[in-house]
Short mmCIF file of C-alpha atoms and ligand atoms in Angstrom, two decimals:
data_model
loop_
_atom_site.label_atom_id
_atom_site.label_comp_id
_atom_site.label_asym_id
_atom_site.label_seq_id
_atom_site.Cartn_x
_atom_site.Cartn_y
_atom_site.Cartn_z
CA MET R 7 11.82 15.11 29.98
CA ALA R 8 11.51 17.75 27.40
CA ASP R 9 12.48 21.18 28.63
CA TRP R 10 10.24 23.94 26.90
CA THR R 11 11.84 26.89 28.83
CA GLN R 12 13.73 28.12 26.05
CA VAL R 13 10.98 27.72 23.55
CA GLU R 14 8.43 29.30 25.71
CA ALA R 15 10.54 32.45 26.17
CA LEU R 16 10.95 32.89 22.35
CA ASP R 17 9.83 36.46 21.26
CA PRO R 18 11.20 36.84 17.55
CA PRO R 19 11.03 40.12 15.81
CA ALA R 20 8.44 40.76 13.01
CA LEU R 21 9.14 38.92 9.69
CA LEU R 22 10.21 41.95 7.77
CA ASP R 23 12.57 42.89 10.55
CA LEU R 24 14.10 39.31 10.42
CA PHE R 25 14.73 39.76 6.76
CA ALA R 26 16.19 43.32 7.16
CA ALA R 27 18.52 42.19 9.86
CA ASP R 28 19.87 39.13 7.84
CA PRO R 29 20.58 39.17 4.14
CA GLY R 30 21.51 35.60 4.14
CA ARG R 31 18.10 34.59 5.65
CA VAL R 32 16.55 33.00 2.42
CA ALA R 33 19.72 30.75 1.92
CA ARG R 34 19.86 30.00 5.71
CA LEU R 35 16.29 28.81 6.09
CA SER R 36 16.11 26.91 2.82
CA VAL R 37 16.70 23.35 2.20
CA ASP R 38 17.37 21.77 -1.05
CA LEU R 39 17.06 18.08 -1.95
CA PRO R 40 17.06 16.68 -5.56
CA GLY R 41 13.85 18.22 -7.13
CA LEU R 42 12.55 19.92 -3.98
CA HIS R 43 13.18 23.18 -2.44
CA PHE R 44 11.81 24.23 0.92
CA ASP R 45 11.70 27.81 2.00
CA PHE R 46 10.94 28.24 5.74
CA SER R 47 12.44 31.99 5.77
CA LYS R 48 8.87 33.51 5.96
CA THR R 49 8.34 31.78 9.34
CA HIS R 50 9.51 33.29 12.59
CA LEU R 51 12.37 30.67 12.89
CA ASP R 52 15.73 32.72 13.51
CA ALA R 53 19.03 31.90 15.48
CA ALA R 54 17.55 32.10 18.92
CA ALA R 55 14.51 29.86 17.89
CA LEU R 56 16.77 27.42 16.14
CA ALA R 57 18.87 27.06 19.24
CA ALA R 58 15.81 26.76 21.53
CA PHE R 59 14.35 24.01 19.46
CA GLN R 60 17.58 22.27 19.04
CA ALA R 61 17.78 22.23 22.81
CA LEU R 62 14.36 21.01 23.10
CA ALA R 63 15.05 18.25 20.57
CA LYS R 64 18.09 17.19 22.70
CA SER R 65 15.92 17.28 25.97
CA ALA R 66 13.36 15.05 24.32
CA GLY R 67 15.84 12.43 22.86
CA LEU R 68 14.85 13.07 19.28
CA ALA R 69 18.03 11.57 17.78
CA ALA R 70 17.72 8.39 19.87
CA ARG R 71 14.11 8.01 18.95
CA ARG R 72 14.84 8.61 15.29
CA ASP R 73 17.29 5.80 15.55
CA ALA R 74 14.84 3.61 17.20
CA LEU R 75 12.26 4.43 14.48
CA PHE R 76 14.74 3.36 11.72
CA ALA R 77 16.21 0.35 13.71
CA GLY R 78 12.45 -1.06 13.70
CA GLU R 79 12.39 -0.92 17.58
CA GLU R 80 9.08 -0.90 19.31
CA VAL R 81 8.33 3.07 19.10
CA ASN R 82 4.61 2.45 19.18
CA THR R 83 4.51 1.36 22.77
CA SER R 84 0.81 1.35 23.33
CA GLU R 85 0.31 -1.32 20.67
CA HIS R 86 3.73 -2.85 21.24
CA ARG R 87 4.85 -2.56 17.65
CA ALA R 88 7.36 -1.06 15.53
CA ALA R 89 6.59 1.55 12.90
CA GLU R 90 8.12 0.24 9.77
CA HIS R 91 7.02 2.32 6.92
CA THR R 92 10.38 3.27 6.16
CA ALA R 93 11.65 -0.24 5.49
CA GLU R 94 8.87 -0.43 2.72
CA ARG R 95 11.35 1.94 0.84
CA GLY R 96 14.44 0.15 1.88
CA GLU R 97 15.42 2.14 4.82
CA GLY R 98 15.04 0.19 7.92
CA ALA R 99 16.13 -2.85 9.74
CA PRO R 100 17.64 -5.35 7.31
CA ASP R 101 15.03 -8.16 8.11
CA SER R 102 12.25 -5.63 7.63
CA VAL R 103 13.45 -4.31 4.47
CA ALA R 104 13.91 -7.87 3.18
CA ARG R 105 10.54 -8.98 4.18
CA ALA R 106 9.20 -5.73 2.63
CA SER R 107 10.81 -6.28 -0.67
CA ALA R 108 9.62 -9.94 -0.89
CA LEU R 109 6.09 -8.69 -0.47
CA HIS R 110 6.78 -6.01 -3.21
CA ALA R 111 7.99 -8.92 -5.39
CA ARG R 112 4.76 -10.80 -4.79
CA MET R 113 2.85 -7.62 -5.72
CA ARG R 114 4.75 -7.08 -8.80
CA ALA R 115 4.31 -10.65 -10.00
CA LEU R 116 0.46 -10.23 -9.54
CA ILE R 117 0.62 -6.96 -11.41
CA ASP R 118 2.50 -8.66 -14.40
CA ALA R 119 -0.22 -11.43 -14.34
CA ILE R 120 -2.88 -8.75 -14.57
CA GLU R 121 -1.13 -7.13 -17.29
CA ALA R 122 -0.88 -10.34 -19.21
CA GLU R 123 -4.78 -10.71 -18.74
CA ALA R 124 -4.22 -13.78 -16.54
CA LEU R 125 -7.50 -12.60 -14.71
CA GLY R 126 -9.22 -11.84 -18.16
CA PRO R 127 -9.43 -8.50 -19.72
CA ILE R 128 -9.56 -5.65 -16.99
CA ARG R 129 -10.06 -1.96 -17.80
CA HIS R 130 -11.52 -0.69 -14.45
CA VAL R 131 -10.06 -0.97 -11.08
CA LEU R 132 -12.56 -0.40 -8.25
CA HIS R 133 -10.45 0.06 -4.99
CA ILE R 134 -12.57 -0.20 -1.78
CA GLY R 135 -10.91 0.91 1.54
CA ILE R 136 -11.21 3.81 4.05
CA GLY R 137 -8.78 6.14 5.87
CA GLY R 138 -5.37 5.03 5.46
CA SER R 139 -6.40 2.17 2.90
CA ALA R 140 -7.98 4.74 0.73
CA LEU R 141 -6.39 8.25 1.07
CA GLY R 142 -2.89 7.45 -0.04
CA PRO R 143 -3.82 5.47 -3.21
CA ASP R 144 -6.41 8.00 -4.41
CA LEU R 145 -3.73 10.80 -3.87
CA LEU R 146 -1.23 8.86 -5.84
CA VAL R 147 -3.45 7.93 -8.64
CA ASP R 148 -5.10 11.53 -8.86
CA ALA R 149 -1.67 13.20 -8.78
CA LEU R 150 0.20 11.06 -11.11
CA GLY R 151 -2.37 9.02 -12.98
CA ARG R 152 -4.03 11.62 -15.11
CA GLU R 153 -2.48 10.52 -18.42
CA ALA R 154 -2.42 6.90 -17.54
CA GLU R 155 -4.75 4.97 -19.95
CA ARG R 156 -3.71 1.66 -18.63
CA TYR R 157 -6.70 1.47 -16.33
CA ASP R 158 -9.44 3.56 -14.97
CA VAL R 159 -9.09 3.56 -11.13
CA MET R 160 -11.71 4.79 -8.82
CA VAL R 161 -11.43 4.51 -5.05
CA VAL R 162 -14.60 4.25 -2.88
CA SER R 163 -14.47 4.80 0.69
CA ASN R 164 -17.69 6.02 2.21
CA VAL R 165 -20.49 3.67 3.35
CA ASP R 166 -22.81 5.79 1.84
CA GLY R 167 -24.35 3.81 -1.13
CA ALA R 168 -24.18 6.87 -3.43
CA ALA R 169 -20.39 6.61 -3.49
CA LEU R 170 -20.56 2.99 -4.81
CA GLU R 171 -23.33 3.89 -7.15
CA GLU R 172 -21.04 6.42 -8.82
CA ALA R 173 -18.54 3.50 -9.57
CA PHE R 174 -21.30 1.11 -10.74
CA ALA R 175 -22.42 3.82 -13.30
CA ARG R 176 -19.08 4.25 -14.67
CA PHE R 177 -17.53 0.85 -14.58
CA ASP R 178 -18.29 -2.34 -16.56
CA PRO R 179 -18.63 -5.11 -14.07
CA THR R 180 -17.34 -7.81 -16.54
CA ALA R 181 -14.11 -5.77 -16.93
CA THR R 182 -13.59 -4.54 -13.29
CA LEU R 183 -10.99 -5.68 -10.83
CA LEU R 184 -12.28 -5.46 -7.32
CA VAL R 185 -9.42 -4.30 -4.89
CA ILE R 186 -10.29 -4.68 -1.23
CA ALA R 187 -7.83 -2.62 0.94
CA SER R 188 -8.01 -3.16 4.65
CA LYS R 189 -5.20 -3.46 7.22
CA THR R 190 -7.48 -5.35 9.51
CA PHE R 191 -10.03 -6.66 6.99
CA THR R 192 -12.66 -5.94 9.69
CA THR R 193 -13.62 -2.36 8.98
CA THR R 194 -17.32 -2.30 8.74
CA GLU R 195 -17.60 0.28 5.82
CA THR R 196 -15.09 -1.53 3.73
CA MET R 197 -16.61 -5.05 4.20
CA LEU R 198 -20.12 -3.74 3.34
CA ASN R 199 -18.93 -2.08 0.24
CA ALA R 200 -16.88 -5.07 -0.83
CA GLU R 201 -19.92 -7.28 -0.55
CA SER R 202 -22.06 -5.11 -2.54
CA ALA R 203 -19.40 -4.66 -5.14
CA LEU R 204 -19.03 -8.26 -5.50
CA GLN R 205 -22.83 -8.64 -5.74
CA TRP R 206 -22.85 -5.99 -8.63
CA MET R 207 -20.20 -7.89 -10.45
CA ARG R 208 -22.15 -11.24 -10.08
CA GLU R 209 -25.35 -9.71 -11.16
CA GLY R 210 -23.71 -7.87 -13.96
CA GLY R 211 -22.60 -10.98 -15.51
CA ALA R 212 -19.02 -11.23 -14.47
CA GLU R 213 -17.76 -14.84 -14.89
CA ASP R 214 -16.17 -15.92 -11.84
CA PRO R 215 -16.17 -12.46 -9.95
CA HIS R 216 -14.32 -13.93 -7.03
CA GLY R 217 -11.33 -14.56 -9.45
CA ARG R 218 -11.28 -10.74 -9.96
CA VAL R 219 -10.81 -9.89 -6.34
CA ILE R 220 -7.45 -8.71 -4.90
CA ALA R 221 -7.07 -8.27 -1.04
CA LEU R 222 -4.38 -5.74 0.29
CA THR R 223 -4.07 -6.55 3.89
CA ALA R 224 -1.98 -7.13 7.08
CA SER R 225 -4.48 -9.79 8.12
CA PRO R 226 -4.20 -12.33 5.10
CA ASP R 227 -6.10 -15.08 7.01
CA LYS R 228 -9.38 -12.87 7.32
CA ALA R 229 -9.11 -12.00 3.60
CA ILE R 230 -8.88 -15.71 2.66
CA GLU R 231 -11.81 -16.53 5.07
CA TRP R 232 -13.90 -13.73 3.40
CA GLY R 233 -13.22 -15.72 0.05
CA VAL R 234 -10.25 -14.14 -1.56
CA ASP R 235 -7.85 -16.67 -3.06
CA GLU R 236 -4.58 -16.90 -1.37
CA THR R 237 -2.83 -16.11 -4.64
CA ARG R 238 -4.45 -12.88 -4.93
CA VAL R 239 -3.81 -11.74 -1.25
CA LEU R 240 -0.95 -9.15 -1.08
CA PRO R 241 -0.09 -8.78 2.47
CA PHE R 242 1.86 -6.20 4.15
CA SER R 243 3.45 -5.90 7.74
CA GLU R 244 1.39 -5.36 10.85
CA SER R 245 3.95 -2.88 11.79
CA VAL R 246 3.11 -0.47 8.99
CA GLY R 247 0.39 1.95 10.28
CA GLY R 248 -2.68 2.39 8.09
CA ARG R 249 -1.97 6.22 7.35
CA TYR R 250 1.70 5.42 6.69
CA SER R 251 0.81 2.29 4.23
CA LEU R 252 0.75 3.70 0.72
CA TRP R 253 4.33 2.29 0.26
CA SER R 254 3.17 -1.23 0.91
CA SER R 255 0.53 -3.32 -1.15
CA ILE R 256 -2.03 -0.59 -0.13
CA GLY R 257 -0.24 1.29 -3.01
CA PHE R 258 -1.36 -1.61 -5.42
CA PRO R 259 -3.81 0.42 -7.67
CA ALA R 260 -1.05 3.12 -8.09
CA ALA R 261 1.51 0.70 -9.01
CA LEU R 262 -1.00 -0.89 -11.54
CA ALA R 263 -2.13 2.13 -13.06
CA LEU R 264 1.11 4.15 -13.01
CA GLY R 265 3.36 1.27 -13.72
CA TRP R 266 5.92 -0.65 -11.55
CA ASP R 267 8.77 1.82 -12.56
CA ALA R 268 6.78 4.76 -11.15
CA PHE R 269 6.01 2.92 -8.04
CA GLU R 270 9.75 2.27 -7.57
CA GLU R 271 10.42 5.77 -8.13
CA LEU R 272 7.89 6.96 -5.53
CA LEU R 273 9.76 4.49 -2.81
CA GLU R 274 13.06 5.94 -3.91
CA GLY R 275 12.04 9.46 -3.57
CA ALA R 276 10.76 8.64 -0.04
CA ALA R 277 14.04 6.88 0.80
CA GLU R 278 15.85 9.97 -0.36
CA MET R 279 13.94 11.91 2.23
CA ASP R 280 14.47 9.27 4.93
CA ARG R 281 18.01 9.63 4.54
CA HIS R 282 17.85 13.44 4.49
CA PHE R 283 15.94 13.15 7.78
CA ARG R 284 18.12 10.70 9.41
CA LEU R 285 21.68 12.07 8.53
CA THR R 286 21.15 15.89 8.33
CA ALA R 287 21.77 18.34 11.18
CA LEU R 288 18.57 19.66 12.64
CA HIS R 289 19.19 23.22 11.48
CA GLU R 290 19.23 22.12 7.78
CA ASN R 291 16.88 19.27 8.07
CA ALA R 292 13.53 19.97 6.19
CA PRO R 293 11.15 17.84 8.46
CA ALA R 294 12.75 19.08 11.63
CA LEU R 295 12.61 22.81 10.57
CA ALA R 296 8.84 22.34 9.51
CA ALA R 297 7.99 20.66 12.88
CA PHE R 298 9.93 23.58 14.79
CA ALA R 299 7.73 26.25 12.93
CA ASP R 300 4.81 24.04 13.67
CA LEU R 301 5.62 23.93 17.45
CA TYR R 302 6.32 27.57 17.56
CA TYR R 303 3.01 28.38 16.24
CA THR R 304 1.11 25.96 18.05
CA GLN R 305 2.79 26.14 21.57
CA VAL R 306 4.08 29.77 21.74
CA LYS R 307 1.52 31.46 19.54
CA ARG R 308 -1.26 29.14 20.34
CA CYS R 309 -2.34 28.77 16.69
CA GLU R 310 -5.24 25.96 16.64
CA THR R 311 -4.84 25.52 12.83
CA ARG R 312 -2.46 25.17 9.98
CA ALA R 313 -3.39 25.42 6.32
CA THR R 314 -1.70 23.72 3.25
CA PHE R 315 -2.79 25.09 -0.22
CA ALA R 316 -1.71 23.18 -3.23
CA TYR R 317 -1.11 25.60 -6.11
CA ASP R 318 -1.34 22.35 -8.45
CA GLU R 319 -4.69 20.76 -9.17
CA ARG R 320 -2.93 17.34 -9.29
CA LEU R 321 -2.36 17.71 -5.45
CA ARG R 322 -5.91 18.66 -4.85
CA LEU R 323 -6.15 15.50 -2.54
CA LEU R 324 -3.24 16.42 -0.48
CA PRO R 325 -4.95 18.42 2.27
CA SER R 326 -7.45 15.35 2.92
CA TYR R 327 -4.42 13.02 2.89
CA LEU R 328 -2.40 15.31 5.39
CA GLN R 329 -5.77 15.55 7.61
CA GLN R 330 -5.51 11.88 8.52
CA LEU R 331 -1.75 11.78 8.58
CA GLU R 332 -1.42 14.71 11.09
CA MET R 333 -4.62 14.68 13.14
CA GLU R 334 -4.88 10.90 13.49
CA SER R 335 -1.10 10.85 14.46
CA ASN R 336 -0.78 13.71 16.70
CA GLY R 337 -4.28 14.71 17.87
CA LYS R 338 -3.66 13.05 21.37
CA ARG R 339 -4.19 14.13 24.94
CA ALA R 340 -1.95 11.80 26.79
CA THR R 341 1.75 11.57 26.60
CA ILE R 342 3.63 8.39 25.47
CA ASP R 343 4.17 7.44 29.35
CA GLY R 344 0.51 7.82 30.09
CA ARG R 345 0.34 11.22 31.72
CA PRO R 346 -2.06 13.95 30.46
CA LEU R 347 -0.61 16.03 27.71
CA ASP R 348 -0.17 19.53 29.34
CA ARG R 349 -0.01 21.52 26.24
CA PRO R 350 -1.97 21.76 22.94
CA SER R 351 -1.46 18.76 20.72
CA ALA R 352 -1.38 18.90 16.80
CA ALA R 353 -2.99 21.96 14.97
CA ILE R 354 -6.12 21.16 13.00
CA THR R 355 -4.95 20.67 9.41
CA TRP R 356 -6.94 22.14 6.57
CA GLY R 357 -6.41 23.53 3.24
CA GLY R 358 -7.30 23.44 -0.46
CA VAL R 359 -6.20 24.51 -3.84
CA GLY R 360 -4.93 27.68 -5.15
CA THR R 361 -5.98 29.80 -6.91
CA ASP R 362 -9.58 28.70 -5.71
CA ALA R 363 -9.07 29.19 -2.17
CA GLN R 364 -8.01 32.73 -2.64
CA HIS R 365 -11.47 33.55 -3.62
CA ALA R 366 -13.04 31.72 -0.64
CA VAL R 367 -11.05 31.48 2.53
CA PHE R 368 -7.90 33.83 2.12
CA GLN R 369 -9.94 36.74 3.39
CA LEU R 370 -9.61 35.13 6.99
CA LEU R 371 -5.92 34.42 6.39
CA HIS R 372 -5.21 38.23 5.69
CA GLN R 373 -7.47 39.93 7.99
CA GLY R 374 -9.10 37.51 10.47
CA THR R 375 -8.29 37.29 14.04
CA HIS R 376 -6.91 33.90 13.92
CA LEU R 377 -3.22 33.52 12.99
CA VAL R 378 -3.07 30.60 10.62
CA PRO R 379 0.40 29.41 9.49
CA VAL R 380 0.14 28.60 5.78
CA GLU R 381 2.01 26.27 3.45
CA PHE R 382 2.18 26.72 -0.42
CA ILE R 383 3.11 24.02 -2.60
CA ALA R 384 3.83 24.29 -6.32
CA ALA R 385 5.84 22.79 -9.10
CA ILE R 386 8.01 24.76 -11.46
CA GLU R 387 7.17 22.61 -14.50
CA PRO R 388 3.42 22.90 -15.42
CA GLY R 389 1.18 19.97 -15.35
CA ASP R 390 -0.77 21.08 -18.40
CA LEU R 391 -0.27 21.78 -21.98
CA LEU R 392 -2.03 25.08 -22.22
CA ASP R 393 -0.57 28.39 -22.84
CA GLU R 394 2.20 29.07 -20.46
CA ASP R 395 0.37 31.91 -19.11
CA HIS R 396 -1.85 29.71 -17.09
CA HIS R 397 1.10 28.16 -15.12
CA ARG R 398 2.88 31.59 -14.68
CA GLN R 399 -0.32 33.13 -13.21
CA LEU R 400 -0.69 30.15 -10.79
CA LEU R 401 2.84 30.45 -9.48
CA LEU R 402 2.86 34.16 -9.08
CA ASN R 403 -0.42 34.06 -7.14
CA ALA R 404 1.28 31.42 -4.90
CA PHE R 405 4.36 33.56 -4.37
CA ALA R 406 2.24 36.93 -4.05
CA GLN R 407 0.03 35.57 -1.25
CA GLY R 408 3.01 34.56 0.85
CA ALA R 409 4.52 37.93 0.41
CA ALA R 410 1.26 39.79 0.98
CA LEU R 411 0.59 37.71 4.15
CA MET R 412 4.08 38.75 5.38
CA LYS R 413 3.96 42.43 4.33
CA GLY R 414 0.61 43.34 5.18
CA ARG R 415 -0.50 47.20 4.40
CA PRO R 416 -1.64 49.92 7.03
CA ASN R 417 -4.60 51.86 6.20
CA ASP R 418 -6.42 54.42 8.30
CA ASP R 419 -9.52 52.55 7.49
CA ALA R 420 -9.28 49.51 9.62
CA ALA R 421 -11.61 47.38 7.26
CA ARG R 422 -8.78 48.02 4.53
CA ALA R 423 -5.74 47.41 6.85
CA TYR R 424 -3.56 44.19 6.56
CA PRO R 425 -1.68 43.30 9.70
CA GLY R 426 0.79 41.38 7.86
CA ASN R 427 3.64 39.56 9.79
CA ARG R 428 1.66 36.24 8.93
CA PRO R 429 3.84 33.37 8.35
CA SER R 430 4.13 30.99 5.56
CA THR R 431 6.32 28.11 4.13
CA THR R 432 6.73 27.43 0.42
CA ILE R 433 7.58 23.98 -1.02
CA LEU R 434 8.65 24.16 -4.65
CA LEU R 435 8.98 21.11 -6.66
CA ASP R 436 10.97 21.10 -9.90
CA THR R 437 8.49 18.87 -11.43
CA LEU R 438 5.47 16.60 -9.80
CA ASP R 439 6.43 13.18 -10.44
CA ALA R 440 6.48 9.94 -8.48
CA ARG R 441 10.10 10.64 -7.17
CA THR R 442 9.31 14.11 -5.92
CA LEU R 443 5.77 13.11 -4.69
CA GLY R 444 7.54 10.11 -2.68
CA ALA R 445 9.86 12.64 -1.02
CA LEU R 446 7.09 15.01 -0.30
CA ILE R 447 4.83 12.48 1.49
CA ALA R 448 7.88 11.17 3.49
CA PHE R 449 8.85 14.59 4.50
CA TYR R 450 5.26 14.93 5.97
CA GLU R 451 5.51 11.58 7.74
CA HIS R 452 8.84 12.63 9.32
CA ARG R 453 7.61 16.22 10.25
CA VAL R 454 4.55 14.42 12.14
CA PHE R 455 7.20 12.33 13.91
CA VAL R 456 9.28 15.05 15.10
CA ASN R 457 6.33 16.91 16.35
CA ALA R 458 5.09 14.01 18.23
CA THR R 459 8.59 13.44 19.82
CA LEU R 460 8.93 16.87 21.09
CA LEU R 461 5.46 16.73 22.37
CA GLY R 462 6.22 13.40 24.06
CA ILE R 463 3.29 11.58 22.24
CA ASN R 464 2.81 8.41 20.26
CA PRO R 465 2.06 9.29 16.78
CA PHE R 466 1.38 5.62 15.60
CA ASP R 467 -1.80 4.71 17.52
CA GLN R 468 -5.39 5.85 17.06
CA PHE R 469 -7.40 4.97 20.13
CA GLY R 470 -9.68 8.02 19.54
CA VAL R 471 -11.42 6.51 16.47
CA GLU R 472 -12.67 3.44 18.60
CA LEU R 473 -15.39 4.61 20.82
CA GLY R 474 -17.68 6.03 17.88
CA LYS R 475 -17.17 2.77 15.95
CA GLU R 476 -18.21 0.62 18.95
CA MET R 477 -21.37 2.83 19.56
CA ALA R 478 -22.27 2.54 15.87
CA LYS R 479 -22.04 -1.24 16.11
CA ALA R 480 -24.02 -1.31 19.42
CA ALA R 481 -26.60 0.70 17.72
CA GLY R 482 -26.67 -1.45 14.96
CA ALA R 483 -27.31 -4.49 17.27
CA GLY R 484 -30.21 -2.79 19.00
CA GLY R 485 -28.33 -1.56 21.94
CA SER R 486 -30.26 0.93 23.80
CA ASP R 487 -27.61 2.48 26.22
CA PHE R 488 -28.06 5.84 24.39
CA ASP R 489 -28.96 9.36 25.50
CA ALA R 490 -32.34 10.69 24.83
CA SER R 491 -31.23 12.78 21.93
CA THR R 492 -29.65 9.85 20.22
CA ARG R 493 -32.60 7.65 20.83
CA ASP R 494 -34.85 10.22 19.46
CA LEU R 495 -32.79 10.46 16.14
CA ILE R 496 -32.71 6.65 15.93
CA ALA R 497 -36.51 6.56 16.23
CA ARG R 498 -36.95 9.23 13.74
CA ALA R 499 -34.72 7.55 11.11
CA PHE R 500 -35.84 3.85 11.63
CA GLY R 501 -39.01 4.01 13.51
CA GLU R 502 -37.45 1.96 16.18
O1 F6P G 9 -10.87 4.27 12.16
C1 F6P G 9 -9.56 4.67 11.83
C2 F6P G 9 -8.72 3.60 11.17
O2 F6P G 9 -8.42 2.54 11.84
C3 F6P G 9 -7.50 4.26 10.20
O3 F6P G 9 -6.50 4.28 11.26
C4 F6P G 9 -7.46 3.43 9.24
O4 F6P G 9 -6.54 3.84 8.21
C5 F6P G 9 -8.66 3.05 8.73
O5 F6P G 9 -9.57 2.92 9.90
C6 F6P G 9 -8.94 1.85 8.00
O6 F6P G 9 -8.57 0.65 8.50
P1 F6P G 9 -8.34 -0.65 7.90
O7 F6P G 9 -7.34 -0.38 6.94
O8 F6P G 9 -8.13 -1.70 8.93
O9 F6P G 9 -9.55 -0.93 7.14
#
């Protein structure tokens, strides 16, 4: 049973006082991994907080649970499954690693065949999926594929036909590869979009459109039943959760567009973070320190949100990716053993890109009544070829915002006063490439895991998404078990 007594008693000094009292603070609260630097010094973590969180981690059995995760044990108890995303990058139970690597080999062989034009000439890749079957591949291709001229990839998730129409307007149906990504191969939005895309290919004159369909799924039988040829079904393990699945065949469009070597680098970067998480003492462990700060702000300071700002246009999709990873994993109200959670669950994750966000939402961060822990992410090497002044300004803005949030500025005029003492974390990459992005994403996964373990919740199920889905299906089937407001809306929209 986790013991929160010490954590709840924490009352650290103001950030500037923490710096004044400890000249070694930056070094003590920084973590360096190859190509990545994490600076937690502008959070309220200090020696007392670290001791309190280490005691909490011990009482919550973090070390044993971390071992269970990597050993492929049934950590997702409500669904009676392991959570084996780390096995995809070679860090897990030997059998699971072997299975994942055999599936990767199959994926690579299909990519080689596509490159050799075995499916005819392909220029466009239309990836259809939603949630974890879309956000990861979309992030990877957007972040790393900007110069890739091999294939033009578009990820379509929304069932709103306007989303698919954008792809139809941009792509040539005779040169398009249709990729259907769905762990279950039953998700309504994905199946409808896939049908419509196939019809568009057929009507657009594609010869043998079925011959250009690839399925990425943990339910291969369903994909075959749908009409995808077995040779073009790329399975992944049931024990890899949707929001943890970009390392599996769900990463197919990234591997195709960026090349297999880049995909392997992504996996290696993640594996490096896995080893760091598994083997490093908690006071020097990046995912653990990040989670300790998260929990200090959500549990002690009762912050309801946290915000991530990528000072790098290439990472503009990272906040949306993190929203699913963090909120679908840790937005829970029951503990892993079925009791009501008696404290706040995950913070609401939001964010955007810098410097744009400075001119939109930073007013509230500096002067609003909410305390919002902020995370800045930037890369030292620019991602553009313009005059270096662009990148210099970009980075200086990120650093200055963190400094200003912490320092604040008094003023007799309340409207012009900045309270300061507002926390931030900075993650600085040497360069944004497949390896550092892999490590960064794995860092977030493990941070979610530590948060969940200390809260005593299961980060690997997502029953909260089911009720709305069921009710939408019931509405489609003419179900009338709705309240008066919903019945009225249905009648106005469909005249039913
Ligand atoms: O509705 C939520 C969810 O189940 C996510 O967890 C998942 O990533 C998404 O839907 C898509 O599911 P699938 O990959 O099975 O289509």
